[in-house]
Amino acid sequence: MCEALKSQYQLCEEIGRGRFGTIFRCFHPISTDTFAVKLIDKSLLADSTDRHCLENEPKYMSLLSPHPNILQIFDVFEDDDVLSMVIELCQPLTLLDRIVAANGTSIPEVEAAGLMKQLLEAVAHCHRLGVAHRDVKPDNVLFGGGGDLKLADFGSAEWFGDGRRMSGVVGTPYYVAPEVLMGREYGEKVDVWSCGVILYIMLSGTPPFYGDSAAEIFEAVIRGNLRFPSRIFRNVSPAAKDLLRKMICRDPSNRISAEQALRHPWFLSAGDTVNVT
């Protein structure tokens, strides 16, 4: 552990563990504030892609902070062996945990609207500053102490702010946009597609494109045949389905932006939704 980190923060119990490192709760004795610290073991970074992700995360988190819906970074310490990031302390459960807890059923439309509005606020902030997240998924959506949504994990983020196009297959099955899988250059709207998939899952309890393997899921994503089975979507409002069609649009030139999605009437009407037969 970095000596500079130990001189400023007191490490407490382990609260999480990932492929490259461990997360601890930590305490700042002078301010008496509590944080989380992510310790990344550099020896576990097997290739240049892993090292690139290591460099990306603190860089982009620092650029994007502070924002109420983006995980805030406070300090970075680095030595030859470990990179340490002091970040805000969040609740232990992610959006994925909330979806799993629903056990294949939908999240109420009013609640889904509140969550998606916060996620789109985070994504729109990233895009305004020229950053695409490129791996928006429920696992990377945390919740702060007050219950507010926090977009996290910027290891796959990329800069597009000077008009450059992005490339490379980055993302996660179920959530990755078709233009990424097709090997084309792409823009920031890949994040809007991912948000649309999350919204579809919240409203239905099932992903829009699925298969028995990653290859089958990718094939379904590329086909992009978006459906709303009446058995599952009978109680979902027409406005929600309209927004989904515009976010999960196979042609990125016709896909709405995060800013446009935030202006969709569904966010105004979701509190007054009625059952649709």
PDB file of C-alpha atoms in Angstrom:
ATOM      1  CA  MET A   1       0.000   0.000   0.000  1.00  0.00           C
ATOM      2  CA  CYS A   2       1.207   3.485  -0.880  1.00  0.00           C
ATOM      3  CA  GLU A   3       2.769   5.337   2.053  1.00  0.00           C
ATOM      4  CA  ALA A   4       1.146   8.608   1.010  1.00  0.00           C
ATOM      5  CA  LEU A   5      -2.271   6.966   1.228  1.00  0.00           C
ATOM      6  CA  LYS A   6      -1.528   5.536   4.687  1.00  0.00           C
ATOM      7  CA  SER A   7      -0.345   8.925   5.918  1.00  0.00           C
ATOM      8  CA  GLN A   8      -3.692  10.575   5.052  1.00  0.00           C
ATOM      9  CA  TYR A   9      -6.328   7.863   5.390  1.00  0.00           C
ATOM     10  CA  GLN A  10      -7.052   5.074   7.823  1.00  0.00           C
ATOM     11  CA  LEU A  11      -8.117   1.859   6.093  1.00  0.00           C
ATOM     12  CA  CYS A  12     -11.042  -0.079   7.556  1.00  0.00           C
ATOM     13  CA  GLU A  13     -12.857  -3.242   6.462  1.00  0.00           C
ATOM     14  CA  GLU A  14     -12.922  -4.720   2.948  1.00  0.00           C
ATOM     15  CA  ILE A  15     -16.223  -3.964   1.193  1.00  0.00           C
ATOM     16  CA  GLY A  16     -15.649  -5.294  -2.311  1.00  0.00           C
ATOM     17  CA  ARG A  17     -13.349  -7.222  -4.583  1.00  0.00           C
ATOM     18  CA  GLY A  18     -12.810  -7.204  -8.347  1.00  0.00           C
ATOM     19  CA  ARG A  19     -10.596  -8.726 -10.998  1.00  0.00           C
ATOM     20  CA  PHE A  20      -7.704  -6.322 -10.389  1.00  0.00           C
ATOM     21  CA  GLY A  21      -8.122  -5.072  -6.878  1.00  0.00           C
ATOM     22  CA  THR A  22      -9.931  -4.656  -3.611  1.00  0.00           C
ATOM     23  CA  ILE A  23     -12.169  -1.923  -2.205  1.00  0.00           C
ATOM     24  CA  PHE A  24     -11.965  -0.888   1.443  1.00  0.00           C
ATOM     25  CA  ARG A  25     -13.873   1.591   3.524  1.00  0.00           C
ATOM     26  CA  CYS A  26     -11.493   4.311   4.679  1.00  0.00           C
ATOM     27  CA  PHE A  27     -11.559   7.191   7.109  1.00  0.00           C
ATOM     28  CA  HIS A  28      -9.980  10.625   6.908  1.00  0.00           C
ATOM     29  CA  PRO A  29      -8.982  11.469  10.521  1.00  0.00           C
ATOM     30  CA  ILE A  30      -8.796  15.229  10.027  1.00  0.00           C
ATOM     31  CA  SER A  31     -12.122  15.778   8.246  1.00  0.00           C
ATOM     32  CA  THR A  32     -13.725  12.709   9.918  1.00  0.00           C
ATOM     33  CA  ASP A  33     -15.291  11.873   6.536  1.00  0.00           C
ATOM     34  CA  THR A  34     -15.663   8.289   5.356  1.00  0.00           C
ATOM     35  CA  PHE A  35     -14.795   7.184   1.809  1.00  0.00           C
ATOM     36  CA  ALA A  36     -14.065   4.060  -0.192  1.00  0.00           C
ATOM     37  CA  VAL A  37     -10.599   3.321  -1.535  1.00  0.00           C
ATOM     38  CA  LYS A  38      -9.975   1.094  -4.539  1.00  0.00           C
ATOM     39  CA  LEU A  39      -6.554  -0.578  -4.459  1.00  0.00           C
ATOM     40  CA  ILE A  40      -5.502  -1.922  -7.871  1.00  0.00           C
ATOM     41  CA  ASP A  41      -2.643  -4.430  -7.969  1.00  0.00           C
ATOM     42  CA  LYS A  42      -0.590  -3.545 -11.049  1.00  0.00           C
ATOM     43  CA  SER A  43       0.932  -7.034 -11.216  1.00  0.00           C
ATOM     44  CA  LEU A  44      -2.503  -8.374 -12.222  1.00  0.00           C
ATOM     45  CA  LEU A  45      -2.663  -6.162 -15.319  1.00  0.00           C
ATOM     46  CA  ALA A  46      -1.919  -8.738 -17.964  1.00  0.00           C
ATOM     47  CA  ASP A  47      -1.825  -6.687 -21.157  1.00  0.00           C
ATOM     48  CA  SER A  48      -1.846  -3.209 -22.669  1.00  0.00           C
ATOM     49  CA  THR A  49      -5.668  -3.083 -22.659  1.00  0.00           C
ATOM     50  CA  ASP A  50      -5.752  -3.625 -18.899  1.00  0.00           C
ATOM     51  CA  ARG A  51      -3.089  -0.963 -18.378  1.00  0.00           C
ATOM     52  CA  HIS A  52      -4.997   1.448 -20.620  1.00  0.00           C
ATOM     53  CA  CYS A  53      -8.122   0.909 -18.490  1.00  0.00           C
ATOM     54  CA  LEU A  54      -6.063   1.578 -15.355  1.00  0.00           C
ATOM     55  CA  GLU A  55      -4.912   4.931 -16.755  1.00  0.00           C
ATOM     56  CA  ASN A  56      -8.386   5.824 -18.035  1.00  0.00           C
ATOM     57  CA  GLU A  57     -10.419   5.488 -14.894  1.00  0.00           C
ATOM     58  CA  PRO A  58      -8.892   8.163 -12.628  1.00  0.00           C
ATOM     59  CA  LYS A  59      -8.328  10.482 -15.589  1.00  0.00           C
ATOM     60  CA  TYR A  60     -11.939  10.482 -16.726  1.00  0.00           C
ATOM     61  CA  MET A  61     -13.426  10.389 -13.241  1.00  0.00           C
ATOM     62  CA  SER A  62     -11.411  13.512 -12.361  1.00  0.00           C
ATOM     63  CA  LEU A  63     -12.579  15.245 -15.552  1.00  0.00           C
ATOM     64  CA  LEU A  64     -16.235  14.407 -14.901  1.00  0.00           C
ATOM     65  CA  SER A  65     -16.329  15.139 -11.130  1.00  0.00           C
ATOM     66  CA  PRO A  66     -18.244  16.527  -9.430  1.00  0.00           C
ATOM     67  CA  HIS A  67     -21.672  15.546 -10.744  1.00  0.00           C
ATOM     68  CA  PRO A  68     -24.539  14.272  -8.576  1.00  0.00           C
ATOM     69  CA  ASN A  69     -24.973  11.143 -10.716  1.00  0.00           C
ATOM     70  CA  ILE A  70     -21.332  10.228 -11.336  1.00  0.00           C
ATOM     71  CA  LEU A  71     -19.172   8.473  -8.769  1.00  0.00           C
ATOM     72  CA  GLN A  72     -16.861  11.147  -7.379  1.00  0.00           C
ATOM     73  CA  ILE A  73     -13.113  10.712  -7.049  1.00  0.00           C
ATOM     74  CA  PHE A  74     -11.258  12.597  -4.319  1.00  0.00           C
ATOM     75  CA  ASP A  75      -7.637  11.403  -4.341  1.00  0.00           C
ATOM     76  CA  VAL A  76      -5.265   9.265  -6.389  1.00  0.00           C
ATOM     77  CA  PHE A  77      -2.058   7.689  -5.074  1.00  0.00           C
ATOM     78  CA  GLU A  78       0.337   5.574  -7.087  1.00  0.00           C
ATOM     79  CA  ASP A  79       3.578   3.714  -6.558  1.00  0.00           C
ATOM     80  CA  ASP A  80       5.321   0.940  -8.504  1.00  0.00           C
ATOM     81  CA  ASP A  81       2.948  -1.762  -7.275  1.00  0.00           C
ATOM     82  CA  VAL A  82      -0.469  -0.274  -6.554  1.00  0.00           C
ATOM     83  CA  LEU A  83      -2.806   2.426  -7.849  1.00  0.00           C
ATOM     84  CA  SER A  84      -5.128   3.716  -5.118  1.00  0.00           C
ATOM     85  CA  MET A  85      -8.252   5.774  -5.810  1.00  0.00           C
ATOM     86  CA  VAL A  86     -10.210   7.398  -2.999  1.00  0.00           C
ATOM     87  CA  ILE A  87     -13.835   7.583  -4.098  1.00  0.00           C
ATOM     88  CA  GLU A  88     -17.179   8.315  -2.506  1.00  0.00           C
ATOM     89  CA  LEU A  89     -18.645   5.560  -0.388  1.00  0.00           C
ATOM     90  CA  CYS A  90     -21.776   4.031  -1.912  1.00  0.00           C
ATOM     91  CA  GLN A  91     -24.389   1.533  -0.848  1.00  0.00           C
ATOM     92  CA  PRO A  92     -23.394  -2.125  -1.286  1.00  0.00           C
ATOM     93  CA  LEU A  93     -26.166  -2.911  -3.807  1.00  0.00           C
ATOM     94  CA  THR A  94     -25.993  -1.953  -7.497  1.00  0.00           C
ATOM     95  CA  LEU A  95     -28.781  -1.452 -10.025  1.00  0.00           C
ATOM     96  CA  LEU A  96     -28.132  -5.037 -11.117  1.00  0.00           C
ATOM     97  CA  ASP A  97     -28.951  -6.170  -7.585  1.00  0.00           C
ATOM     98  CA  ARG A  98     -32.244  -4.257  -7.723  1.00  0.00           C
ATOM     99  CA  ILE A  99     -33.110  -5.884 -11.054  1.00  0.00           C
ATOM    100  CA  VAL A 100     -32.181  -9.350  -9.793  1.00  0.00           C
ATOM    101  CA  ALA A 101     -34.241  -8.777  -6.639  1.00  0.00           C
ATOM    102  CA  ALA A 102     -37.276  -8.151  -8.860  1.00  0.00           C
ATOM    103  CA  ASN A 103     -36.863 -11.823  -9.876  1.00  0.00           C
ATOM    104  CA  GLY A 104     -37.841 -11.469 -13.512  1.00  0.00           C
ATOM    105  CA  THR A 105     -40.651  -9.020 -12.897  1.00  0.00           C
ATOM    106  CA  SER A 106     -40.700  -5.365 -13.854  1.00  0.00           C
ATOM    107  CA  ILE A 107     -39.693  -2.376 -11.767  1.00  0.00           C
ATOM    108  CA  PRO A 108     -42.679   0.024 -11.408  1.00  0.00           C
ATOM    109  CA  GLU A 109     -42.722   2.535 -14.240  1.00  0.00           C
ATOM    110  CA  VAL A 110     -42.520   5.564 -11.953  1.00  0.00           C
ATOM    111  CA  GLU A 111     -39.435   4.126 -10.242  1.00  0.00           C
ATOM    112  CA  ALA A 112     -37.866   3.150 -13.582  1.00  0.00           C
ATOM    113  CA  ALA A 113     -38.383   6.694 -14.865  1.00  0.00           C
ATOM    114  CA  GLY A 114     -36.658   8.173 -11.830  1.00  0.00           C
ATOM    115  CA  LEU A 115     -33.679   5.844 -12.197  1.00  0.00           C
ATOM    116  CA  MET A 116     -33.357   6.325 -15.957  1.00  0.00           C
ATOM    117  CA  LYS A 117     -33.569  10.101 -15.686  1.00  0.00           C
ATOM    118  CA  GLN A 118     -30.598  10.095 -13.304  1.00  0.00           C
ATOM    119  CA  LEU A 119     -28.626   7.699 -15.511  1.00  0.00           C
ATOM    120  CA  LEU A 120     -29.263   9.817 -18.601  1.00  0.00           C
ATOM    121  CA  GLU A 121     -28.244  12.947 -16.660  1.00  0.00           C
ATOM    122  CA  ALA A 122     -24.899  11.231 -15.969  1.00  0.00           C
ATOM    123  CA  VAL A 123     -24.463  10.096 -19.571  1.00  0.00           C
ATOM    124  CA  ALA A 124     -25.437  13.497 -20.971  1.00  0.00           C
ATOM    125  CA  HIS A 125     -22.849  15.134 -18.685  1.00  0.00           C
ATOM    126  CA  CYS A 126     -20.180  12.761 -19.992  1.00  0.00           C
ATOM    127  CA  HIS A 127     -21.132  13.500 -23.592  1.00  0.00           C
ATOM    128  CA  ARG A 128     -21.129  17.264 -23.057  1.00  0.00           C
ATOM    129  CA  LEU A 129     -17.509  16.943 -21.915  1.00  0.00           C
ATOM    130  CA  GLY A 130     -16.557  14.722 -24.862  1.00  0.00           C
ATOM    131  CA  VAL A 131     -16.399  11.411 -22.992  1.00  0.00           C
ATOM    132  CA  ALA A 132     -18.198   8.189 -23.950  1.00  0.00           C
ATOM    133  CA  HIS A 133     -18.501   5.635 -21.140  1.00  0.00           C
ATOM    134  CA  ARG A 134     -18.760   2.609 -23.506  1.00  0.00           C
ATOM    135  CA  ASP A 135     -19.739   0.094 -20.810  1.00  0.00           C
ATOM    136  CA  VAL A 136     -23.017   1.345 -19.352  1.00  0.00           C
ATOM    137  CA  LYS A 137     -24.665  -1.616 -17.608  1.00  0.00           C
ATOM    138  CA  PRO A 138     -26.517  -2.216 -14.311  1.00  0.00           C
ATOM    139  CA  ASP A 139     -23.354  -3.572 -12.636  1.00  0.00           C
ATOM    140  CA  ASN A 140     -21.745  -0.148 -13.128  1.00  0.00           C
ATOM    141  CA  VAL A 141     -24.631   1.802 -11.620  1.00  0.00           C
ATOM    142  CA  LEU A 142     -24.243   2.408  -7.876  1.00  0.00           C
ATOM    143  CA  PHE A 143     -26.264   4.326  -5.299  1.00  0.00           C
ATOM    144  CA  GLY A 144     -24.975   7.019  -2.954  1.00  0.00           C
ATOM    145  CA  GLY A 145     -25.766   7.304   0.719  1.00  0.00           C
ATOM    146  CA  GLY A 146     -28.884   9.334  -0.049  1.00  0.00           C
ATOM    147  CA  GLY A 147     -30.097   6.840  -2.646  1.00  0.00           C
ATOM    148  CA  ASP A 148     -29.061   8.931  -5.657  1.00  0.00           C
ATOM    149  CA  LEU A 149     -27.803   6.995  -8.680  1.00  0.00           C
ATOM    150  CA  LYS A 150     -24.062   7.041  -9.467  1.00  0.00           C
ATOM    151  CA  LEU A 151     -22.534   5.940 -12.790  1.00  0.00           C
ATOM    152  CA  ALA A 152     -19.188   4.234 -12.114  1.00  0.00           C
ATOM    153  CA  ASP A 153     -16.342   2.273 -13.742  1.00  0.00           C
ATOM    154  CA  PHE A 154     -14.795   4.471 -16.425  1.00  0.00           C
ATOM    155  CA  GLY A 155     -12.033   2.037 -17.392  1.00  0.00           C
ATOM    156  CA  SER A 156     -13.483   1.605 -20.901  1.00  0.00           C
ATOM    157  CA  ALA A 157     -14.245   5.307 -21.418  1.00  0.00           C
ATOM    158  CA  GLU A 158     -12.933   7.093 -24.489  1.00  0.00           C
ATOM    159  CA  TRP A 159     -12.512  10.669 -25.631  1.00  0.00           C
ATOM    160  CA  PHE A 160     -14.499  11.799 -28.691  1.00  0.00           C
ATOM    161  CA  GLY A 161     -14.677  15.517 -27.958  1.00  0.00           C
ATOM    162  CA  ASP A 162     -12.627  16.757 -30.901  1.00  0.00           C
ATOM    163  CA  GLY A 163     -14.927  15.053 -33.396  1.00  0.00           C
ATOM    164  CA  ARG A 164     -12.969  11.818 -33.574  1.00  0.00           C
ATOM    165  CA  ARG A 165     -14.766   8.539 -34.038  1.00  0.00           C
ATOM    166  CA  MET A 166     -14.192   5.606 -31.720  1.00  0.00           C
ATOM    167  CA  SER A 167     -13.403   1.999 -32.580  1.00  0.00           C
ATOM    168  CA  GLY A 168     -12.831  -1.359 -30.926  1.00  0.00           C
ATOM    169  CA  VAL A 169     -15.222  -3.928 -29.506  1.00  0.00           C
ATOM    170  CA  VAL A 170     -15.828  -2.664 -25.980  1.00  0.00           C
ATOM    171  CA  GLY A 171     -18.817  -3.413 -23.780  1.00  0.00           C
ATOM    172  CA  THR A 172     -20.837  -6.272 -22.363  1.00  0.00           C
ATOM    173  CA  PRO A 173     -23.239  -8.781 -23.965  1.00  0.00           C
ATOM    174  CA  TYR A 174     -26.886  -7.628 -23.782  1.00  0.00           C
ATOM    175  CA  TYR A 175     -25.888  -3.949 -23.529  1.00  0.00           C
ATOM    176  CA  VAL A 176     -23.409  -3.321 -26.360  1.00  0.00           C
ATOM    177  CA  ALA A 177     -24.652  -1.408 -29.425  1.00  0.00           C
ATOM    178  CA  PRO A 178     -24.772  -3.123 -32.838  1.00  0.00           C
ATOM    179  CA  GLU A 179     -22.369  -0.698 -34.544  1.00  0.00           C
ATOM    180  CA  VAL A 180     -19.701  -1.693 -32.012  1.00  0.00           C
ATOM    181  CA  LEU A 181     -20.125  -5.396 -32.792  1.00  0.00           C
ATOM    182  CA  MET A 182     -20.078  -4.769 -36.547  1.00  0.00           C
ATOM    183  CA  GLY A 183     -16.551  -3.402 -36.334  1.00  0.00           C
ATOM    184  CA  ARG A 184     -17.483   0.064 -37.518  1.00  0.00           C
ATOM    185  CA  GLU A 185     -16.307   3.368 -36.160  1.00  0.00           C
ATOM    186  CA  TYR A 186     -18.926   4.751 -33.804  1.00  0.00           C
ATOM    187  CA  GLY A 187     -19.952   7.714 -31.698  1.00  0.00           C
ATOM    188  CA  GLU A 188     -21.195   8.425 -28.194  1.00  0.00           C
ATOM    189  CA  LYS A 189     -24.726   7.189 -28.910  1.00  0.00           C
ATOM    190  CA  VAL A 190     -23.524   3.680 -28.051  1.00  0.00           C
ATOM    191  CA  ASP A 191     -24.196   4.769 -24.455  1.00  0.00           C
ATOM    192  CA  VAL A 192     -27.798   5.698 -25.301  1.00  0.00           C
ATOM    193  CA  TRP A 193     -28.376   2.213 -26.740  1.00  0.00           C
ATOM    194  CA  SER A 194     -27.045   0.687 -23.498  1.00  0.00           C
ATOM    195  CA  CYS A 195     -29.318   2.925 -21.408  1.00  0.00           C
ATOM    196  CA  GLY A 196     -32.266   1.862 -23.573  1.00  0.00           C
ATOM    197  CA  VAL A 197     -31.497  -1.799 -22.951  1.00  0.00           C
ATOM    198  CA  ILE A 198     -31.361  -1.143 -19.196  1.00  0.00           C
ATOM    199  CA  LEU A 199     -34.727   0.627 -19.370  1.00  0.00           C
ATOM    200  CA  TYR A 200     -36.239  -2.270 -21.341  1.00  0.00           C
ATOM    201  CA  ILE A 201     -35.025  -4.726 -18.677  1.00  0.00           C
ATOM    202  CA  MET A 202     -36.364  -2.563 -15.840  1.00  0.00           C
ATOM    203  CA  LEU A 203     -39.805  -2.338 -17.475  1.00  0.00           C
ATOM    204  CA  SER A 204     -40.073  -5.970 -18.534  1.00  0.00           C
ATOM    205  CA  GLY A 205     -37.749  -8.083 -16.394  1.00  0.00           C
ATOM    206  CA  THR A 206     -36.098  -9.480 -19.527  1.00  0.00           C
ATOM    207  CA  PRO A 207     -33.474  -8.221 -22.022  1.00  0.00           C
ATOM    208  CA  PRO A 208     -34.597  -7.190 -25.525  1.00  0.00           C
ATOM    209  CA  PHE A 209     -31.954  -9.350 -27.212  1.00  0.00           C
ATOM    210  CA  TYR A 210     -30.808 -12.654 -25.782  1.00  0.00           C
ATOM    211  CA  GLY A 211     -29.240 -16.023 -26.562  1.00  0.00           C
ATOM    212  CA  ASP A 212     -27.627 -19.043 -24.951  1.00  0.00           C
ATOM    213  CA  SER A 213     -24.097 -17.742 -25.551  1.00  0.00           C
ATOM    214  CA  ALA A 214     -22.318 -14.436 -26.070  1.00  0.00           C
ATOM    215  CA  ALA A 215     -22.168 -15.159 -29.821  1.00  0.00           C
ATOM    216  CA  GLU A 216     -25.949 -15.702 -29.978  1.00  0.00           C
ATOM    217  CA  ILE A 217     -26.598 -12.541 -27.964  1.00  0.00           C
ATOM    218  CA  PHE A 218     -24.356 -10.546 -30.316  1.00  0.00           C
ATOM    219  CA  GLU A 219     -26.196 -11.941 -33.352  1.00  0.00           C
ATOM    220  CA  ALA A 220     -29.528 -10.882 -31.842  1.00  0.00           C
ATOM    221  CA  VAL A 221     -28.160  -7.405 -31.076  1.00  0.00           C
ATOM    222  CA  ILE A 222     -26.906  -6.970 -34.644  1.00  0.00           C
ATOM    223  CA  ARG A 223     -30.323  -7.978 -36.025  1.00  0.00           C
ATOM    224  CA  GLY A 224     -31.823  -5.401 -33.650  1.00  0.00           C
ATOM    225  CA  ASN A 225     -35.371  -6.734 -33.953  1.00  0.00           C
ATOM    226  CA  LEU A 226     -36.971  -4.841 -31.074  1.00  0.00           C
ATOM    227  CA  ARG A 227     -40.252  -6.332 -29.878  1.00  0.00           C
ATOM    228  CA  PHE A 228     -42.743  -5.615 -27.113  1.00  0.00           C
ATOM    229  CA  PRO A 229     -44.476  -8.911 -26.298  1.00  0.00           C
ATOM    230  CA  SER A 230     -48.008  -8.090 -25.180  1.00  0.00           C
ATOM    231  CA  ARG A 231     -47.854 -10.555 -22.288  1.00  0.00           C
ATOM    232  CA  ILE A 232     -44.890  -8.656 -20.791  1.00  0.00           C
ATOM    233  CA  PHE A 233     -45.595  -5.084 -21.907  1.00  0.00           C
ATOM    234  CA  ARG A 234     -49.366  -4.929 -21.457  1.00  0.00           C
ATOM    235  CA  ASN A 235     -49.004  -2.597 -18.472  1.00  0.00           C
ATOM    236  CA  VAL A 236     -46.225  -0.434 -19.943  1.00  0.00           C
ATOM    237  CA  SER A 237     -47.312   2.976 -21.229  1.00  0.00           C
ATOM    238  CA  PRO A 238     -47.149   3.923 -24.934  1.00  0.00           C
ATOM    239  CA  ALA A 239     -44.795   6.790 -24.025  1.00  0.00           C
ATOM    240  CA  ALA A 240     -42.282   4.386 -22.466  1.00  0.00           C
ATOM    241  CA  LYS A 241     -42.356   2.150 -25.547  1.00  0.00           C
ATOM    242  CA  ASP A 242     -41.881   5.182 -27.787  1.00  0.00           C
ATOM    243  CA  LEU A 243     -38.788   6.208 -25.835  1.00  0.00           C
ATOM    244  CA  LEU A 244     -37.428   2.657 -26.019  1.00  0.00           C
ATOM    245  CA  ARG A 245     -37.836   2.604 -29.821  1.00  0.00           C
ATOM    246  CA  LYS A 246     -35.889   5.856 -30.083  1.00  0.00           C
ATOM    247  CA  MET A 247     -33.077   4.732 -27.759  1.00  0.00           C
ATOM    248  CA  ILE A 248     -32.760   1.128 -29.005  1.00  0.00           C
ATOM    249  CA  CYS A 249     -32.652   2.246 -32.628  1.00  0.00           C
ATOM    250  CA  ARG A 250     -30.364   0.123 -34.803  1.00  0.00           C
ATOM    251  CA  ASP A 251     -29.313   3.090 -36.966  1.00  0.00           C
ATOM    252  CA  PRO A 252     -27.248   5.428 -34.761  1.00  0.00           C
ATOM    253  CA  SER A 253     -27.979   8.379 -37.053  1.00  0.00           C
ATOM    254  CA  ASN A 254     -31.660   8.012 -36.141  1.00  0.00           C
ATOM    255  CA  ARG A 255     -31.030   7.175 -32.473  1.00  0.00           C
ATOM    256  CA  ILE A 256     -31.766  10.029 -30.093  1.00  0.00           C
ATOM    257  CA  SER A 257     -29.036  11.597 -27.983  1.00  0.00           C
ATOM    258  CA  ALA A 258     -28.938  11.490 -24.199  1.00  0.00           C
ATOM    259  CA  GLU A 259     -30.021  15.141 -24.087  1.00  0.00           C
ATOM    260  CA  GLN A 260     -32.977  14.432 -26.389  1.00  0.00           C
ATOM    261  CA  ALA A 261     -33.964  11.394 -24.333  1.00  0.00           C
ATOM    262  CA  LEU A 262     -34.118  13.551 -21.201  1.00  0.00           C
ATOM    263  CA  ARG A 263     -36.640  15.809 -22.948  1.00  0.00           C
ATOM    264  CA  HIS A 264     -38.918  12.910 -23.898  1.00  0.00           C
ATOM    265  CA  PRO A 265     -42.523  13.319 -22.659  1.00  0.00           C
ATOM    266  CA  TRP A 266     -42.341  10.011 -20.775  1.00  0.00           C
ATOM    267  CA  PHE A 267     -40.277  11.619 -18.024  1.00  0.00           C
ATOM    268  CA  LEU A 268     -43.055  14.128 -17.492  1.00  0.00           C
ATOM    269  CA  SER A 269     -45.900  11.626 -17.767  1.00  0.00           C
ATOM    270  CA  ALA A 270     -44.454   8.597 -15.970  1.00  0.00           C
ATOM    271  CA  GLY A 271     -45.951   9.694 -12.672  1.00  0.00           C
ATOM    272  CA  ASP A 272     -49.393   9.633 -14.255  1.00  0.00           C
ATOM    273  CA  THR A 273     -49.146   6.367 -16.185  1.00  0.00           C
ATOM    274  CA  VAL A 274     -52.157   4.138 -16.356  1.00  0.00           C
ATOM    275  CA  ASN A 275     -52.402   0.478 -17.234  1.00  0.00           C
ATOM    276  CA  VAL A 276     -52.522  -0.178 -20.944  1.00  0.00           C
ATOM    277  CA  THR A 277     -54.650  -3.066 -22.156  1.00  0.00           C
TER     278      THR A 277
END
